[in-house]
Amino acid sequence: MSLVEAYQVALGYNQSLLSKQSRLDSDREAIDQAWSQVLPDLSVSGHVGYGEYSTDYVSGETDNFKRGSVNLAQPVFSYQRFQGINKANESVASAELEFKKAQLTTGLQAIEAYIDVLESNTMVEISKQEVADHEIKMKRLEAMLGRGMATKMDMLETQSKYDELKANLSAEETQAQVTRKRLEQLVGVKFDQVMPVPEDMWQRTELWLKRSNWLDDAQVHSILILAAKQALREAQSDVEVQKGEYWPEVTARAEYYGAESYENSIKENAKVLVEMRMPIYQGGRTNSRVSAARSRVQSAQHNVEDQLYFVEVKMEESFSNLTGSYENIQAFKKSLVSADAYLAAAEKGLMYGLRGVFDVLEAKTRLYNTQRKLNAEIYKNLKSQFELLYLVGRFEPDQVASYMKQPEAFLESLG
């Protein structure tokens, strides 16, 4: 499974997203429900029964009765109902953006989990290599001990270090299993193995640093900001719905009534009428609802400002991590060369009796620890790149695929 495939699979099989998709399908029905409030309302009713009655002239009489009616109502003017359609559209648009945000956020989490798996696998390989290298060193030391070129203390130090390395390897393998399970939970399926990303991907940092106006892109395209702004529009539309209670409602009605009953002298009755309802006083309910809706608008406005600031801070943080890791990678690469040279010198010194076994073990530890730090910075750099794509609103699966294949062309196309 590749990195892009992990993203795509997560969109199709992540259980949390599937749950949100069903909820979105439910929310979309609000538009049809709102339209139904302004469409004709046709109903038919009928009654058939048996009863007893008395009049001034007779008592205890019985009779069968039948009654039926047809009613048609068509709203002609209702500010609240028609604004309800607009509110439903805004609510569905808001729900769709929230779902899109959930998709992109899950995609980012899946990619970060994928990178964690790569990092854990790399750390396990480094630890295995270190353990295997130490086993070779122990065999050599045993031979040297037999020839009197090493002491029992040297052997004990080497064995102690070996036990420590085995414990570290076990911890790394456990962590690798944890990260793998985390990725499986996010993508919603089991997988055999993950494919590596390009080894030089960290060098794409320079492409990001060519532009300085990424924040402008984020403020226009970031899903976090788009969702917050849509929530504001939804809240504003709700104010108009609540204000609709102040307006009169006009409804055209057509009715037909027919009866065969001792209760009615009129056998049939057909009429057409126009009805107007004008609210006068409702105990302050409408004022309270309008006030509450306006407070929700104010809350949504604050949320937009908060998201704008949040994206700005996250952009700065991600760029700091990107540039910091880039500089650290270069530094650790130089340190790796130095650590390798130091190890070679220590091993040579051991051969000539100028260095002890402990010096060689320390040099080995320094080399492998430098490799670990280098890999940790590389994967940190990769996470920062994808987080930036997410923040600037260029994180659809096809966009991530383009970035993986042709990063320079993709980033230039955004400018």
GROMACS .gro file of C-alpha atoms in nm:
model
  415
    1MET     CA    1   0.000   0.000   0.000
    2SER     CA    2   0.136   0.338  -0.101
    3LEU     CA    3   0.090   0.665   0.084
    4VAL     CA    4  -0.171   0.793  -0.162
    5GLU     CA    5  -0.353   0.458  -0.153
    6ALA     CA    6  -0.369   0.480   0.227
    7TYR     CA    7  -0.541   0.817   0.192
    8GLN     CA    8  -0.787   0.690  -0.069
    9VAL     CA    9  -0.870   0.373   0.124
   10ALA     CA   10  -0.933   0.576   0.440
   11LEU     CA   11  -1.192   0.784   0.256
   12GLY     CA   12  -1.379   0.471   0.154
   13TYR     CA   13  -1.348   0.249   0.461
   14ASN     CA   14  -1.289   0.464   0.768
   15GLN     CA   15  -1.583   0.384   0.996
   16SER     CA   16  -1.605   0.733   1.141
   17LEU     CA   17  -1.629   0.882   0.791
   18LEU     CA   18  -1.892   0.628   0.690
   19SER     CA   19  -2.094   0.731   0.994
   20LYS     CA   20  -2.061   1.098   0.903
   21GLN     CA   21  -2.156   1.022   0.541
   22SER     CA   22  -2.484   0.868   0.655
   23ARG     CA   23  -2.550   1.168   0.877
   24LEU     CA   24  -2.483   1.399   0.582
   25ASP     CA   25  -2.730   1.205   0.367
   26SER     CA   26  -2.984   1.259   0.643
   27ASP     CA   27  -2.907   1.632   0.666
   28ARG     CA   28  -2.957   1.676   0.291
   29GLU     CA   29  -3.321   1.579   0.330
   30ALA     CA   30  -3.375   1.911   0.510
   31ILE     CA   31  -3.399   2.089   0.173
   32ASP     CA   32  -3.693   1.877   0.054
   33GLN     CA   33  -3.855   1.917   0.393
   34ALA     CA   34  -3.823   2.296   0.372
   35TRP     CA   35  -3.972   2.305   0.022
   36SER     CA   36  -4.264   2.093   0.139
   37GLN     CA   37  -4.365   2.383   0.365
   38VAL     CA   38  -4.449   2.603   0.062
   39LEU     CA   39  -4.600   2.337  -0.165
   40PRO     CA   40  -4.972   2.243  -0.173
   41ASP     CA   41  -5.098   2.045   0.124
   42LEU     CA   42  -5.379   1.809   0.017
   43SER     CA   43  -5.563   1.589   0.264
   44VAL     CA   44  -5.869   1.366   0.257
   45SER     CA   45  -6.066   1.248   0.558
   46GLY     CA   46  -6.373   1.026   0.598
   47HIS     CA   47  -6.593   0.892   0.876
   48VAL     CA   48  -6.841   0.603   0.877
   49GLY     CA   49  -7.031   0.511   1.191
   50TYR     CA   50  -7.345   0.438   1.387
   51GLY     CA   51  -7.514   0.663   1.645
   52GLU     CA   52  -7.820   0.733   1.853
   53TYR     CA   53  -7.994   1.070   1.874
   54SER     CA   54  -8.292   1.247   2.028
   55THR     CA   55  -8.482   1.562   1.929
   56ASP     CA   56  -8.775   1.759   2.063
   57TYR     CA   57  -9.001   1.521   1.881
   58VAL     CA   58  -8.833   1.180   1.902
   59SER     CA   59  -8.590   1.005   2.132
   60GLY     CA   60  -8.366   0.701   2.111
   61GLU     CA   61  -8.351   0.703   1.733
   62THR     CA   62  -8.059   0.529   1.560
   63ASP     CA   63  -7.893   0.604   1.231
   64ASN     CA   64  -7.585   0.528   1.022
   65PHE     CA   65  -7.378   0.824   0.914
   66LYS     CA   66  -7.111   0.897   0.654
   67ARG     CA   67  -6.895   1.208   0.632
   68GLY     CA   68  -6.608   1.298   0.403
   69SER     CA   69  -6.396   1.603   0.324
   70VAL     CA   70  -6.118   1.714   0.091
   71ASN     CA   71  -5.890   2.002   0.197
   72LEU     CA   72  -5.630   2.182  -0.012
   73ALA     CA   73  -5.404   2.452   0.135
   74GLN     CA   74  -5.148   2.653  -0.061
   75PRO     CA   75  -4.923   2.904   0.118
   76VAL     CA   76  -4.931   3.232  -0.075
   77PHE     CA   77  -4.707   3.440   0.147
   78SER     CA   78  -4.498   3.319   0.440
   79TYR     CA   79  -4.169   3.498   0.503
   80GLN     CA   80  -4.067   3.238   0.759
   81ARG     CA   81  -4.132   2.939   0.534
   82PHE     CA   82  -3.952   3.080   0.233
   83GLN     CA   83  -3.658   3.186   0.449
   84GLY     CA   84  -3.662   2.832   0.583
   85ILE     CA   85  -3.567   2.710   0.236
   86ASN     CA   86  -3.264   2.938   0.234
   87LYS     CA   87  -3.174   2.822   0.586
   88ALA     CA   88  -3.199   2.457   0.477
   89ASN     CA   89  -2.967   2.521   0.181
   90GLU     CA   90  -2.714   2.695   0.407
   91SER     CA   91  -2.738   2.417   0.666
   92VAL     CA   92  -2.675   2.147   0.407
   93ALA     CA   93  -2.384   2.345   0.262
   94SER     CA   94  -2.242   2.373   0.613
   95ALA     CA   95  -2.288   2.000   0.674
   96GLU     CA   96  -2.114   1.921   0.345
   97LEU     CA   97  -1.815   2.138   0.434
   98GLU     CA   98  -1.796   1.982   0.780
   99PHE     CA   99  -1.793   1.640   0.615
  100LYS     CA  100  -1.524   1.754   0.373
  101LYS     CA  101  -1.322   1.881   0.668
  102ALA     CA  102  -1.363   1.542   0.835
  103GLN     CA  103  -1.245   1.370   0.516
  104LEU     CA  104  -0.937   1.588   0.479
  105THR     CA  105  -0.853   1.565   0.849
  106THR     CA  106  -0.884   1.187   0.840
  107GLY     CA  107  -0.667   1.185   0.528
  108LEU     CA  108  -0.401   1.387   0.708
  109GLN     CA  109  -0.418   1.155   1.008
  110ALA     CA  110  -0.386   0.853   0.780
  111ILE     CA  111  -0.082   0.999   0.605
  112GLU     CA  112   0.080   1.090   0.937
  113ALA     CA  113   0.010   0.738   1.065
  114TYR     CA  114   0.159   0.600   0.742
  115ILE     CA  115   0.473   0.806   0.800
  116ASP     CA  116   0.484   0.684   1.161
  117VAL     CA  117   0.480   0.326   1.031
  118LEU     CA  118   0.768   0.405   0.795
  119GLU     CA  119   0.961   0.568   1.077
  120SER     CA  120   0.898   0.278   1.316
  121ASN     CA  121   1.005   0.026   1.052
  122THR     CA  122   1.322   0.225   0.991
  123MET     CA  123   1.398   0.243   1.362
  124VAL     CA  124   1.349  -0.134   1.393
  125GLU     CA  125   1.590  -0.194   1.104
  126ILE     CA  126   1.850   0.034   1.262
  127SER     CA  127   1.814  -0.147   1.595
  128LYS     CA  128   1.839  -0.487   1.425
  129GLN     CA  129   2.150  -0.374   1.242
  130GLU     CA  130   2.298  -0.245   1.566
  131VAL     CA  131   2.225  -0.572   1.747
  132ALA     CA  132   2.368  -0.780   1.461
  133ASP     CA  133   2.676  -0.559   1.448
  134HIS     CA  134   2.718  -0.596   1.823
  135GLU     CA  135   2.693  -0.974   1.800
  136ILE     CA  136   2.981  -0.973   1.553
  137LYS     CA  137   3.175  -0.747   1.786
  138MET     CA  138   3.113  -0.988   2.077
  139LYS     CA  139   3.247  -1.283   1.878
  140ARG     CA  140   3.558  -1.086   1.790
  141LEU     CA  141   3.600  -0.987   2.152
  142GLU     CA  142   3.573  -1.350   2.262
  143ALA     CA  143   3.855  -1.435   2.023
  144MET     CA  144   4.061  -1.144   2.155
  145LEU     CA  145   3.991  -1.258   2.511
  146GLY     CA  146   4.125  -1.600   2.425
  147ARG     CA  147   4.446  -1.444   2.294
  148GLY     CA  148   4.483  -1.219   2.594
  149MET     CA  149   4.410  -0.904   2.393
  150ALA     CA  150   4.096  -0.822   2.595
  151THR     CA  151   3.990  -0.850   2.957
  152LYS     CA  152   3.694  -1.010   3.130
  153MET     CA  153   3.573  -0.661   3.216
  154ASP     CA  154   3.566  -0.575   2.845
  155MET     CA  155   3.349  -0.880   2.785
  156LEU     CA  156   3.109  -0.788   3.064
  157GLU     CA  157   3.074  -0.433   2.933
  158THR     CA  158   3.001  -0.565   2.585
  159GLN     CA  159   2.744  -0.814   2.716
  160SER     CA  160   2.573  -0.542   2.918
  161LYS     CA  161   2.552  -0.319   2.613
  162TYR     CA  162   2.417  -0.610   2.408
  163ASP     CA  163   2.137  -0.671   2.658
  164GLU     CA  164   2.050  -0.302   2.645
  165LEU     CA  165   2.035  -0.309   2.265
  166LYS     CA  166   1.808  -0.616   2.268
  167ALA     CA  167   1.572  -0.437   2.505
  168ASN     CA  168   1.570  -0.132   2.277
  169LEU     CA  169   1.495  -0.353   1.977
  170SER     CA  170   1.202  -0.511   2.159
  171ALA     CA  171   1.065  -0.166   2.242
  172GLU     CA  172   1.104  -0.052   1.881
  173GLU     CA  173   0.921  -0.362   1.753
  174THR     CA  174   0.636  -0.301   1.996
  175GLN     CA  175   0.612   0.060   1.881
  176ALA     CA  176   0.606  -0.056   1.519
  177GLN     CA  177   0.309  -0.282   1.596
  178VAL     CA  178   0.127   0.005   1.768
  179THR     CA  179   0.176   0.241   1.473
  180ARG     CA  180   0.064  -0.029   1.232
  181LYS     CA  181  -0.259  -0.085   1.428
  182ARG     CA  182  -0.316   0.289   1.435
  183LEU     CA  183  -0.290   0.303   1.056
  184GLU     CA  184  -0.522   0.003   1.017
  185GLN     CA  185  -0.781   0.177   1.235
  186LEU     CA  186  -0.765   0.494   1.024
  187VAL     CA  187  -0.777   0.330   0.681
  188GLY     CA  188  -1.038   0.077   0.793
  189VAL     CA  189  -0.867  -0.228   0.639
  190LYS     CA  190  -0.570  -0.455   0.706
  191PHE     CA  191  -0.265  -0.434   0.480
  192ASP     CA  192   0.046  -0.638   0.413
  193GLN     CA  193   0.315  -0.373   0.393
  194VAL     CA  194   0.370  -0.006   0.326
  195MET     CA  195   0.574   0.126   0.038
  196PRO     CA  196   0.855   0.372   0.112
  197VAL     CA  197   0.839   0.734   0.003
  198PRO     CA  198   1.118   0.894  -0.205
  199GLU     CA  199   1.439   0.912   0.000
  200ASP     CA  200   1.507   1.271  -0.104
  201MET     CA  201   1.156   1.397  -0.032
  202TRP     CA  202   1.286   1.614   0.250
  203GLN     CA  203   1.471   1.822  -0.010
  204ARG     CA  204   1.134   1.955  -0.131
  205THR     CA  205   1.162   2.199   0.157
  206GLU     CA  206   1.338   2.435  -0.083
  207LEU     CA  207   1.032   2.436  -0.309
  208TRP     CA  208   0.813   2.550  -0.021
  209LEU     CA  209   1.054   2.826   0.071
  210LYS     CA  210   1.045   2.977  -0.279
  211ARG     CA  211   0.711   3.141  -0.198
  212SER     CA  212   0.630   3.367   0.094
  213ASN     CA  213   0.255   3.417   0.049
  214TRP     CA  214   0.128   3.073   0.148
  215LEU     CA  215  -0.084   3.230   0.421
  216ASP     CA  216  -0.287   3.415   0.156
  217ASP     CA  217  -0.368   3.080  -0.007
  218ALA     CA  218  -0.465   2.931   0.327
  219GLN     CA  219  -0.704   3.215   0.411
  220VAL     CA  220  -0.885   3.157   0.080
  221HIS     CA  221  -0.878   2.779   0.047
  222SER     CA  222  -0.828   2.628   0.393
  223ILE     CA  223  -1.116   2.394   0.475
  224LEU     CA  224  -1.103   2.510   0.837
  225ILE     CA  225  -1.179   2.869   0.735
  226LEU     CA  226  -1.430   2.775   0.465
  227ALA     CA  227  -1.628   2.563   0.711
  228ALA     CA  228  -1.628   2.842   0.971
  229LYS     CA  229  -1.747   3.102   0.719
  230GLN     CA  230  -2.025   2.873   0.599
  231ALA     CA  231  -2.135   2.819   0.959
  232LEU     CA  232  -2.160   3.198   0.987
  233ARG     CA  233  -2.384   3.215   0.680
  234GLU     CA  234  -2.601   2.941   0.826
  235ALA     CA  235  -2.637   3.135   1.152
  236GLN     CA  236  -2.726   3.453   0.963
  237SER     CA  237  -2.997   3.273   0.766
  238ASP     CA  238  -3.146   3.146   1.091
  239VAL     CA  239  -3.195   3.505   1.208
  240GLU     CA  240  -3.419   3.568   0.907
  241VAL     CA  241  -3.616   3.251   0.979
  242GLN     CA  242  -3.682   3.360   1.336
  243LYS     CA  243  -3.777   3.713   1.224
  244GLY     CA  244  -4.041   3.552   1.002
  245GLU     CA  245  -4.259   3.518   1.312
  246TYR     CA  246  -4.317   3.894   1.293
  247TRP     CA  247  -4.471   3.866   0.945
  248PRO     CA  248  -4.828   3.768   0.851
  249GLU     CA  249  -4.898   3.447   0.664
  250VAL     CA  250  -5.145   3.425   0.376
  251THR     CA  251  -5.285   3.088   0.270
  252ALA     CA  252  -5.531   2.998  -0.007
  253ARG     CA  253  -5.765   2.714   0.081
  254ALA     CA  254  -6.014   2.499  -0.108
  255GLU     CA  255  -6.248   2.270   0.083
  256TYR     CA  256  -6.517   2.020  -0.001
  257TYR     CA  257  -6.742   1.858   0.259
  258GLY     CA  258  -7.008   1.593   0.209
  259ALA     CA  259  -7.223   1.409   0.462
  260GLU     CA  260  -7.507   1.161   0.498
  261SER     CA  261  -7.594   1.205   0.863
  262TYR     CA  262  -7.872   1.297   1.100
  263GLU     CA  263  -7.639   1.566   1.237
  264ASN     CA  264  -7.616   1.776   0.923
  265SER     CA  265  -7.876   1.957   0.722
  266ILE     CA  266  -7.615   2.042   0.457
  267LYS     CA  267  -7.529   1.742   0.246
  268GLU     CA  268  -7.247   1.906   0.044
  269ASN     CA  269  -7.037   2.214   0.099
  270ALA     CA  270  -6.763   2.342  -0.137
  271LYS     CA  271  -6.575   2.666  -0.081
  272VAL     CA  272  -6.260   2.859  -0.171
  273LEU     CA  273  -6.112   3.112   0.068
  274VAL     CA  274  -5.804   3.317   0.149
  275GLU     CA  275  -5.682   3.307   0.507
  276MET     CA  276  -5.445   3.553   0.673
  277ARG     CA  277  -5.279   3.494   1.007
  278MET     CA  278  -5.114   3.789   1.181
  279PRO     CA  279  -4.919   3.731   1.505
  280ILE     CA  280  -4.989   4.001   1.762
  281TYR     CA  281  -4.848   3.880   2.092
  282GLN     CA  282  -4.683   3.550   2.182
  283GLY     CA  283  -4.539   3.622   2.524
  284GLY     CA  284  -4.204   3.749   2.390
  285ARG     CA  285  -4.120   3.416   2.227
  286THR     CA  286  -4.029   3.564   1.888
  287ASN     CA  287  -3.810   3.838   2.038
  288SER     CA  288  -3.627   3.577   2.242
  289ARG     CA  289  -3.570   3.351   1.941
  290VAL     CA  290  -3.440   3.639   1.729
  291SER     CA  291  -3.208   3.746   2.009
  292ALA     CA  292  -3.078   3.390   2.046
  293ALA     CA  293  -3.020   3.363   1.670
  294ARG     CA  294  -2.824   3.689   1.669
  295SER     CA  295  -2.610   3.561   1.954
  296ARG     CA  296  -2.534   3.253   1.745
  297VAL     CA  297  -2.427   3.482   1.461
  298GLN     CA  298  -2.191   3.661   1.695
  299SER     CA  299  -2.054   3.328   1.812
  300ALA     CA  300  -1.999   3.219   1.451
  301GLN     CA  301  -1.820   3.547   1.374
  302HIS     CA  302  -1.582   3.489   1.664
  303ASN     CA  303  -1.526   3.135   1.539
  304VAL     CA  304  -1.427   3.265   1.194
  305GLU     CA  305  -1.173   3.499   1.352
  306ASP     CA  306  -1.047   3.216   1.569
  307GLN     CA  307  -1.001   2.986   1.269
  308LEU     CA  308  -0.821   3.258   1.074
  309TYR     CA  309  -0.581   3.305   1.363
  310PHE     CA  310  -0.549   2.930   1.419
  311VAL     CA  311  -0.453   2.869   1.056
  312GLU     CA  312  -0.203   3.155   1.069
  313VAL     CA  313  -0.039   3.014   1.382
  314LYS     CA  314  -0.038   2.658   1.244
  315MET     CA  315   0.117   2.781   0.920
  316GLU     CA  316   0.396   2.950   1.113
  317GLU     CA  317   0.441   2.642   1.328
  318SER     CA  318   0.452   2.407   1.030
  319PHE     CA  319   0.700   2.626   0.844
  320SER     CA  320   0.917   2.646   1.156
  321ASN     CA  321   0.911   2.267   1.182
  322LEU     CA  322   0.982   2.236   0.811
  323THR     CA  323   1.281   2.469   0.807
  324GLY     CA  324   1.407   2.347   1.144
  325SER     CA  325   1.399   1.983   1.041
  326TYR     CA  326   1.560   2.071   0.707
  327GLU     CA  327   1.853   2.235   0.884
  328ASN     CA  328   1.876   1.950   1.134
  329ILE     CA  329   1.882   1.693   0.855
  330GLN     CA  330   2.176   1.865   0.692
  331ALA     CA  331   2.351   1.890   1.029
  332PHE     CA  332   2.291   1.524   1.114
  333LYS     CA  333   2.416   1.414   0.773
  334LYS     CA  334   2.744   1.589   0.849
  335SER     CA  335   2.740   1.445   1.199
  336LEU     CA  336   2.687   1.098   1.052
  337VAL     CA  337   3.005   1.133   0.849
  338SER     CA  338   3.193   1.247   1.159
  339ALA     CA  339   3.049   0.963   1.369
  340ASP     CA  340   3.152   0.710   1.105
  341ALA     CA  341   3.504   0.851   1.097
  342TYR     CA  342   3.520   0.847   1.478
  343LEU     CA  343   3.413   0.480   1.480
  344ALA     CA  344   3.678   0.388   1.224
  345ALA     CA  345   3.943   0.561   1.435
  346ALA     CA  346   3.824   0.388   1.754
  347GLU     CA  347   3.831   0.045   1.590
  348LYS     CA  348   4.177   0.110   1.455
  349GLY     CA  349   4.291   0.227   1.796
  350LEU     CA  350   4.153  -0.092   1.952
  351MET     CA  351   4.360  -0.301   1.712
  352TYR     CA  352   4.677  -0.122   1.821
  353GLY     CA  353   4.586  -0.116   2.188
  354LEU     CA  354   4.537   0.260   2.196
  355ARG     CA  355   4.162   0.237   2.256
  356GLY     CA  356   3.949   0.016   2.476
  357VAL     CA  357   3.639  -0.182   2.390
  358PHE     CA  358   3.427   0.076   2.570
  359ASP     CA  359   3.555   0.345   2.331
  360VAL     CA  360   3.445   0.137   2.032
  361LEU     CA  361   3.104   0.069   2.186
  362GLU     CA  362   3.059   0.439   2.254
  363ALA     CA  363   3.151   0.520   1.892
  364LYS     CA  364   2.904   0.259   1.766
  365THR     CA  365   2.630   0.400   1.986
  366ARG     CA  366   2.702   0.752   1.864
  367LEU     CA  367   2.678   0.639   1.500
  368TYR     CA  368   2.347   0.457   1.540
  369ASN     CA  369   2.195   0.730   1.756
  370THR     CA  370   2.286   0.982   1.488
  371GLN     CA  371   2.113   0.764   1.230
  372ARG     CA  372   1.803   0.754   1.450
  373LYS     CA  373   1.800   1.130   1.496
  374LEU     CA  374   1.850   1.182   1.123
  375ASN     CA  375   1.558   0.958   1.035
  376ALA     CA  376   1.336   1.118   1.299
  377GLU     CA  377   1.402   1.462   1.147
  378ILE     CA  378   1.336   1.335   0.794
  379TYR     CA  379   0.995   1.196   0.889
  380LYS     CA  380   0.915   1.508   1.089
  381ASN     CA  381   0.992   1.708   0.776
  382LEU     CA  382   0.756   1.492   0.568
  383LYS     CA  383   0.472   1.542   0.816
  384SER     CA  384   0.523   1.918   0.799
  385GLN     CA  385   0.497   1.912   0.419
  386PHE     CA  386   0.163   1.731   0.424
  387GLU     CA  387   0.033   1.948   0.706
  388LEU     CA  388   0.109   2.254   0.493
  389LEU     CA  389  -0.080   2.104   0.199
  390TYR     CA  390  -0.375   2.051   0.434
  391LEU     CA  391  -0.360   2.406   0.573
  392VAL     CA  392  -0.342   2.576   0.232
  393GLY     CA  393  -0.644   2.378   0.114
  394ARG     CA  394  -0.466   2.164  -0.146
  395PHE     CA  395  -0.518   1.825   0.009
  396GLU     CA  396  -0.758   1.631  -0.214
  397PRO     CA  397  -0.633   1.278  -0.297
  398ASP     CA  398  -0.555   1.373  -0.657
  399GLN     CA  399  -0.364   1.679  -0.537
  400VAL     CA  400  -0.158   1.471  -0.296
  401ALA     CA  401  -0.087   1.225  -0.579
  402SER     CA  402   0.030   1.512  -0.802
  403TYR     CA  403   0.251   1.643  -0.524
  404MET     CA  404   0.409   1.300  -0.480
  405LYS     CA  405   0.483   1.264  -0.853
  406GLN     CA  406   0.570   1.618  -0.963
  407PRO     CA  407   0.614   1.839  -0.657
  408GLU     CA  408   0.774   2.134  -0.831
  409ALA     CA  409   0.513   2.156  -1.108
  410PHE     CA  410   0.233   2.110  -0.856
  411LEU     CA  411   0.350   2.384  -0.620
  412GLU     CA  412   0.418   2.622  -0.908
  413SER     CA  413   0.064   2.566  -1.037
  414LEU     CA  414  -0.070   2.700  -0.706
  415GLY     CA  415   0.106   3.031  -0.749
   0.00000   0.00000   0.00000
